[in-house]
Amino acid sequence: MTTTWIAAHRAAVINPHENFHLFEPRSFTDQTIRQTLRLAGGGEALRVRLSNRYGKEPLELGGAHLAVRTRGSRIDPTSDTPLRFSAAETVTLPVGEEIVSDPVELPVSAGEELTISLYLPGDTGLTTYTAVPYDIGHAVSGNHLSAELLDESDELPLGHFLTGVDVLAPETTRIAVAFGDSWIEGAATTPGTDNSFPAQLSRRLDHGWIVNQGISGNRLLTDEIGDHLLSRIDHDVLNVPGVSHVLVHVGLNDLGLPGAIADPEPGQLPTTDDLITGLTTLADRLHSAGLTVIGSTIGPYAGTIYPGYDTEEGQTVRHQVNTWLLGDDHPFDAVADIATAVADPGQPTRIRDEFNSGDGLHVNDAGAKAIADAIDATLLNL
């Protein structure tokens, strides 16, 4: 059977030099960082992707190791394997560049947890980072690439440098990219459980799988937090090997962040026509690449705890955009009504209590499951 490289894990990244931060960026010097991921699909070999896309200095990588995770920062030492880059175990990644490791001949399967350890001998500067990694990472001073356990380590709530894993799979394998904001990325779901709604939906599929390119705080039309969605299409969707379908959720932050950033002053929100035009442009560009595109209604957020986020103007635009999405004039191949799946029936602009993570803006694990269960899996005919 002929095989090819297919994305089995993805993590979209944020520029730490943006003017507004929802998450506190950081740097490392003479430290080992250990991060874990869970593969959405398997293959007979793998390769790891690292990024210095937003770094302002070359990234000196004093070593990178791959291992099977056991628990926390602990690895199975018998599985510890150095990663190589063009046969070298050390490499300097230029400013703005990304790198792919040499293939590792290691059969892997969907759901398997792998740990990547990076030794960073010099000052990295503020790192290219991910808002919601699969699980809490760990950092410790010095070179401890092969340590079974990182003793007295600092916890890392953000992901750093690690942007993906590809697996060598049958060339007929097709995958979907989940593309959008925090509802895609899985903010407020339990770390280490892979309970974002795309991940839970992926486990329902008979063929193929879903990789996640969500960014918490991301917007359709405006940079910060992360490059805006329309500008991410090429890098985060079209360049993902194996993609045939795209599942989109976006719009919450376009409506809420302007007010939250400007609070207590009112923010300048996009109009209904602005969002409809942006979503149409998004669908058209993805269709022009031959992809199937599944849109979704904008989730409820009334009563959120974040000052300035929930406004009457924003709720009006959300209602009008969702009405358009549920009608016959939208440009998508299908639309999943994820808003209704988690809305309070008596107050449909709010998240139901049992699905509310506690902030009124994000769903918990049960809410993410409700969304996954409400989406017709046959739409993802991979």
Coordinates of C-alpha atoms in Angstrom, one line a residue:
M1 CA 0.0 0.0 0.0
T2 CA 1.3 3.4 -1.0
T3 CA 1.8 5.8 2.0
T4 CA 2.2 9.5 2.4
W5 CA 2.6 12.1 5.2
I6 CA -0.7 13.0 6.8
A7 CA -1.2 15.5 9.7
A8 CA -2.0 13.7 12.9
H9 CA -1.6 16.7 15.3
R10 CA -1.7 20.4 14.9
A11 CA -1.4 23.4 17.2
A12 CA -1.9 26.9 15.8
V13 CA 0.4 29.6 17.1
I14 CA 0.3 33.2 18.4
N15 CA 2.8 36.0 18.1
P16 CA 4.1 36.9 21.5
H17 CA 4.9 40.5 20.4
E18 CA 1.2 41.5 19.8
N19 CA 0.1 44.6 21.6
F20 CA -2.7 42.9 23.5
H21 CA -2.3 39.6 25.4
L22 CA -4.9 37.3 26.8
F23 CA -2.0 34.9 27.7
E24 CA 1.3 35.9 29.2
P25 CA 4.2 35.0 26.8
R26 CA 7.5 33.9 28.1
S27 CA 11.1 33.0 27.2
F28 CA 13.5 30.2 28.2
T29 CA 17.3 30.1 28.9
D30 CA 19.2 26.9 29.6
Q31 CA 16.1 24.9 30.2
T32 CA 14.5 21.7 29.1
I33 CA 10.8 21.9 28.3
R34 CA 8.6 18.8 28.0
Q35 CA 5.3 18.9 26.3
T36 CA 2.8 16.2 25.5
L37 CA 0.4 15.7 22.7
R38 CA -2.2 13.1 21.7
L39 CA -2.3 11.8 18.1
A40 CA -5.6 12.1 16.3
G41 CA -4.5 9.3 13.9
G42 CA -1.8 6.8 13.4
G43 CA 0.7 5.5 10.9
E44 CA 3.9 3.5 10.5
A45 CA 6.3 6.4 11.1
L46 CA 6.2 10.0 12.3
R47 CA 7.9 13.4 12.1
V48 CA 7.7 16.4 14.4
R49 CA 7.2 20.1 13.5
L50 CA 8.7 23.0 15.4
S51 CA 8.3 26.7 14.8
N52 CA 10.2 29.9 15.4
R53 CA 7.7 31.8 13.2
Y54 CA 7.4 34.8 15.5
G55 CA 10.8 34.7 17.2
K56 CA 13.0 37.8 16.9
E57 CA 16.2 35.8 17.4
P58 CA 17.4 32.5 15.9
L59 CA 16.3 29.6 18.1
E60 CA 19.1 27.4 19.3
L61 CA 17.9 23.9 19.8
G62 CA 20.4 21.9 21.9
G63 CA 18.5 18.6 21.4
A64 CA 15.0 17.3 21.0
H65 CA 13.7 13.9 22.2
L66 CA 10.6 11.9 21.6
A67 CA 9.2 9.4 24.1
V68 CA 6.0 7.7 25.1
R69 CA 4.4 9.5 28.0
T70 CA 3.4 7.6 31.2
R71 CA 2.0 10.4 33.5
G72 CA 2.7 14.1 34.1
S73 CA 6.2 14.9 33.1
R74 CA 7.2 11.2 33.3
I75 CA 8.2 9.2 30.2
D76 CA 8.9 5.6 29.5
P77 CA 12.7 5.7 29.3
T78 CA 12.9 2.7 27.1
S79 CA 11.0 4.7 24.4
D80 CA 13.3 7.8 24.6
T81 CA 14.5 8.6 21.1
P82 CA 16.5 11.6 19.9
L83 CA 15.0 13.6 17.0
R84 CA 17.3 14.6 14.2
F85 CA 17.1 17.4 11.7
S86 CA 18.9 16.6 8.4
A87 CA 20.7 13.9 10.5
A88 CA 21.9 16.4 13.2
E89 CA 20.7 16.3 16.8
T90 CA 21.2 20.1 17.3
V91 CA 20.0 22.8 15.0
T92 CA 19.5 26.6 14.9
L93 CA 16.1 27.6 13.6
P94 CA 16.2 31.0 11.9
V95 CA 13.8 33.8 12.6
G96 CA 10.5 33.2 11.0
E97 CA 11.2 29.6 10.1
E98 CA 9.7 26.3 10.8
I99 CA 11.4 22.9 10.7
V100 CA 10.3 19.3 10.3
S101 CA 12.3 16.5 11.9
D102 CA 13.7 13.5 10.1
P103 CA 11.3 10.6 10.1
V104 CA 11.2 8.3 13.1
E105 CA 10.3 4.7 12.3
L106 CA 7.8 4.2 15.1
P107 CA 4.3 2.8 14.5
V108 CA 1.7 4.9 16.3
S109 CA -2.0 4.8 16.7
A110 CA -4.9 7.3 17.3
G111 CA -5.1 8.3 20.9
E112 CA -1.5 7.6 21.7
E113 CA 0.2 10.2 24.0
L114 CA 3.7 11.3 23.0
T115 CA 6.1 13.6 24.8
I116 CA 8.5 16.0 23.1
S117 CA 11.4 17.3 25.2
L118 CA 13.4 20.3 23.9
Y119 CA 16.7 21.6 25.4
L120 CA 17.0 25.3 24.9
P121 CA 20.6 26.4 25.9
G122 CA 20.4 30.1 24.9
D123 CA 17.9 32.8 25.5
T124 CA 15.0 32.1 23.3
G125 CA 13.3 35.5 23.6
L126 CA 9.6 35.5 23.8
T127 CA 8.4 32.3 22.2
T128 CA 6.0 31.4 19.4
Y129 CA 3.3 29.8 21.5
T130 CA 0.0 28.0 21.6
A131 CA -2.8 29.1 23.9
V132 CA -4.3 25.7 24.7
P133 CA -1.9 22.8 24.5
Y134 CA -3.1 19.3 24.9
D135 CA -1.9 19.2 28.5
I136 CA 0.1 21.2 31.0
G137 CA 3.8 21.1 30.1
H138 CA 6.9 21.2 32.3
A139 CA 10.2 23.2 32.4
V140 CA 13.3 22.6 34.4
S141 CA 16.8 24.1 34.4
G142 CA 19.6 22.4 32.5
N143 CA 19.6 19.6 30.0
H144 CA 17.3 16.8 31.0
L145 CA 16.2 15.5 27.7
S146 CA 16.4 11.8 28.7
A147 CA 15.2 12.2 32.3
E148 CA 12.4 9.8 33.2
L149 CA 10.8 12.5 35.4
L150 CA 11.4 16.3 35.5
D151 CA 11.8 16.8 39.3
E152 CA 10.8 20.2 40.8
S153 CA 9.7 21.5 37.4
D154 CA 7.6 24.6 36.6
E155 CA 4.3 24.0 34.9
L156 CA 3.7 25.4 31.5
P157 CA 0.0 26.4 30.8
L158 CA 0.9 27.4 27.2
G159 CA 2.5 25.4 24.4
H160 CA 5.9 26.5 23.0
F161 CA 7.4 25.8 19.5
L162 CA 5.6 22.5 19.0
T163 CA 3.2 22.9 16.1
G164 CA 2.5 19.4 14.8
V165 CA 3.1 15.8 14.1
D166 CA 2.7 14.0 10.7
V167 CA 2.3 10.3 10.3
L168 CA 3.1 8.0 7.4
A169 CA -0.3 6.7 6.5
P170 CA -2.1 5.2 3.5
E171 CA -2.3 7.8 0.7
T172 CA -6.1 7.5 0.6
T173 CA -6.3 8.9 4.2
R174 CA -8.3 12.1 4.4
I175 CA -8.6 14.4 7.4
A176 CA -10.6 17.5 8.5
V177 CA -9.1 20.7 9.9
A178 CA -11.1 22.3 12.8
F179 CA -10.5 26.0 12.2
G180 CA -11.4 29.0 14.4
D181 CA -11.5 30.3 17.9
S182 CA -11.6 29.0 21.5
W183 CA -14.6 26.8 21.0
I184 CA -12.6 25.0 18.4
E185 CA -9.4 24.9 20.4
G186 CA -11.1 23.6 23.5
A187 CA -10.5 26.4 26.0
A188 CA -12.0 25.5 29.4
T189 CA -12.2 21.7 28.7
T190 CA -10.1 19.6 31.1
P191 CA -6.3 19.6 30.2
G192 CA -5.0 16.2 29.2
T193 CA -8.4 14.7 28.3
D194 CA -8.6 15.7 24.6
N195 CA -12.2 16.8 25.2
S196 CA -12.5 19.7 22.7
F197 CA -15.6 19.2 20.6
P198 CA -13.5 18.6 17.4
A199 CA -11.6 15.8 19.3
Q200 CA -14.8 14.3 20.6
L201 CA -16.3 14.4 17.1
S202 CA -13.1 12.9 15.6
R203 CA -13.5 9.8 17.8
R204 CA -16.9 9.3 16.3
L205 CA -15.6 9.1 12.7
D206 CA -15.3 5.7 10.9
H207 CA -12.6 7.0 8.6
G208 CA -9.9 9.7 8.9
W209 CA -9.7 12.2 11.8
I210 CA -9.7 15.8 12.7
V211 CA -6.8 18.0 13.6
N212 CA -7.2 21.2 15.6
Q213 CA -6.1 24.7 14.3
G214 CA -8.1 26.8 16.8
I215 CA -6.7 29.8 18.6
S216 CA -8.5 31.0 21.7
G217 CA -9.3 34.7 21.2
N218 CA -8.9 34.5 17.4
R219 CA -11.1 36.7 15.1
L220 CA -12.3 36.4 11.6
L221 CA -11.4 39.9 10.5
T222 CA -8.9 41.4 13.0
D223 CA -5.4 40.4 14.2
E224 CA -4.8 40.0 17.9
I225 CA -5.1 37.3 19.4
G226 CA -3.3 35.4 16.6
D227 CA -3.4 36.4 12.9
H228 CA -7.0 36.8 11.8
L229 CA -8.7 33.7 10.4
L230 CA -8.8 34.8 6.7
S231 CA -5.0 35.4 6.8
R232 CA -4.4 31.9 8.4
I233 CA -6.0 30.0 5.5
D234 CA -2.9 29.1 3.6
H235 CA -0.7 28.2 6.5
D236 CA -3.2 26.5 8.8
V237 CA -5.5 24.8 6.4
L238 CA -4.2 24.5 2.8
N239 CA -0.7 23.5 3.9
V240 CA -2.0 20.7 6.2
P241 CA -1.2 17.4 4.4
G242 CA -4.3 15.2 3.9
V243 CA -7.0 17.9 4.4
S244 CA -10.2 17.5 2.5
H245 CA -12.8 19.0 4.9
V246 CA -12.8 22.1 7.1
L247 CA -15.0 22.7 10.2
V248 CA -15.3 26.4 11.1
H249 CA -16.4 28.3 14.3
V250 CA -15.6 32.0 14.5
G251 CA -17.2 35.3 15.3
L252 CA -17.5 35.4 19.1
N253 CA -14.3 37.4 19.5
D254 CA -15.1 39.7 16.6
L255 CA -18.2 40.7 18.6
G256 CA -16.9 40.5 22.1
L257 CA -13.2 41.5 22.2
P258 CA -13.6 45.1 20.9
G259 CA -15.8 45.9 24.0
A260 CA -13.6 43.9 26.4
I261 CA -10.4 45.7 25.2
A262 CA -12.0 49.1 25.3
D263 CA -14.0 48.6 28.5
P264 CA -15.4 50.7 30.1
E265 CA -15.7 52.5 26.8
P266 CA -17.7 50.9 23.9
G267 CA -15.7 49.1 21.3
Q268 CA -16.1 49.3 17.5
L269 CA -17.8 46.0 16.4
P270 CA -18.0 44.7 12.9
T271 CA -21.5 44.9 11.3
T272 CA -23.6 42.0 10.2
D273 CA -22.6 42.6 6.6
D274 CA -18.9 42.7 7.6
L275 CA -19.1 39.2 9.2
I276 CA -21.2 37.8 6.3
T277 CA -18.8 39.1 3.8
G278 CA -15.8 37.6 5.7
L279 CA -17.5 34.2 6.2
T280 CA -18.3 34.2 2.5
T281 CA -14.7 35.0 1.5
L282 CA -13.5 32.3 3.9
A283 CA -15.8 29.7 2.3
D284 CA -15.0 30.8 -1.2
R285 CA -11.3 30.5 -0.7
L286 CA -11.5 27.1 0.8
H287 CA -13.9 25.9 -1.9
S288 CA -11.4 27.2 -4.6
A289 CA -8.9 24.7 -3.1
G290 CA -11.4 21.9 -3.5
L291 CA -12.3 21.5 0.1
T292 CA -15.6 20.8 1.7
V293 CA -16.5 23.5 4.2
I294 CA -18.8 23.1 7.2
G295 CA -19.8 26.3 8.9
S296 CA -21.4 26.7 12.4
T297 CA -23.6 29.1 14.2
I298 CA -21.9 31.5 16.7
G299 CA -22.2 30.1 20.2
P300 CA -24.1 31.9 23.0
Y301 CA -22.2 34.1 25.5
A302 CA -24.8 36.4 27.2
G303 CA -23.9 37.0 30.8
T304 CA -20.2 36.3 30.4
I305 CA -18.1 37.4 33.4
Y306 CA -15.7 39.3 31.1
P307 CA -16.5 43.1 31.3
G308 CA -17.4 44.7 28.1
Y309 CA -17.7 41.5 26.1
D310 CA -21.5 41.1 26.1
T311 CA -23.2 44.0 24.5
E312 CA -26.6 44.6 23.0
E313 CA -25.1 45.5 19.7
G314 CA -23.0 42.3 19.6
Q315 CA -26.0 40.1 20.4
T316 CA -28.0 41.7 17.6
V317 CA -25.2 41.0 15.1
R318 CA -24.8 37.4 16.4
H319 CA -28.6 36.8 16.0
Q320 CA -28.6 38.2 12.4
V321 CA -25.5 36.2 11.4
N322 CA -26.9 33.0 12.8
T323 CA -30.2 33.6 11.1
W324 CA -28.3 33.9 7.8
L325 CA -26.2 30.8 8.5
L326 CA -29.4 28.8 9.2
G327 CA -31.0 30.0 6.0
D328 CA -30.5 29.0 2.4
D329 CA -28.2 31.8 1.2
H330 CA -25.0 30.9 3.1
P331 CA -21.9 29.7 1.1
F332 CA -21.1 26.6 3.1
D333 CA -21.6 22.9 2.2
A334 CA -23.5 22.5 5.5
V335 CA -23.9 24.4 8.7
A336 CA -23.9 22.8 12.2
D337 CA -26.1 24.6 14.7
I338 CA -23.7 24.3 17.6
A339 CA -25.3 27.3 19.3
T340 CA -28.6 25.6 19.8
A341 CA -26.8 22.4 21.0
V342 CA -25.5 24.2 24.2
A343 CA -28.0 27.1 24.6
D344 CA -30.3 27.4 27.5
P345 CA -33.8 26.8 26.0
G346 CA -35.3 29.5 28.2
Q347 CA -32.6 32.0 27.5
P348 CA -31.0 31.0 24.1
T349 CA -28.4 33.7 24.2
R350 CA -26.8 32.0 27.3
I351 CA -25.0 28.7 27.7
R352 CA -27.0 26.1 29.7
D353 CA -25.8 25.7 33.3
E354 CA -24.7 22.1 32.9
F355 CA -22.6 23.1 29.9
N356 CA -21.2 26.3 31.2
S357 CA -17.5 26.2 32.2
G358 CA -18.2 29.0 34.7
D359 CA -17.3 32.1 32.7
G360 CA -20.4 32.2 30.5
L361 CA -18.3 32.3 27.4
H362 CA -16.9 28.7 27.1
V363 CA -18.4 25.3 27.4
N364 CA -17.1 22.5 29.7
D365 CA -16.3 18.9 28.7
A366 CA -20.0 18.0 28.8
G367 CA -20.9 21.0 26.6
A368 CA -18.2 20.1 24.1
K369 CA -19.7 16.6 24.0
A370 CA -23.1 18.0 23.4
I371 CA -21.7 19.9 20.4
A372 CA -19.9 16.9 19.0
D373 CA -23.0 14.7 19.4
A374 CA -25.2 17.3 17.7
I375 CA -23.0 17.4 14.5
D376 CA -23.9 14.9 11.8
A377 CA -20.8 12.9 11.4
T378 CA -21.7 12.0 7.8
L379 CA -20.9 15.6 6.9
L380 CA -17.3 14.5 7.4
N381 CA -17.2 11.9 4.8
L382 CA -13.4 11.5 4.9

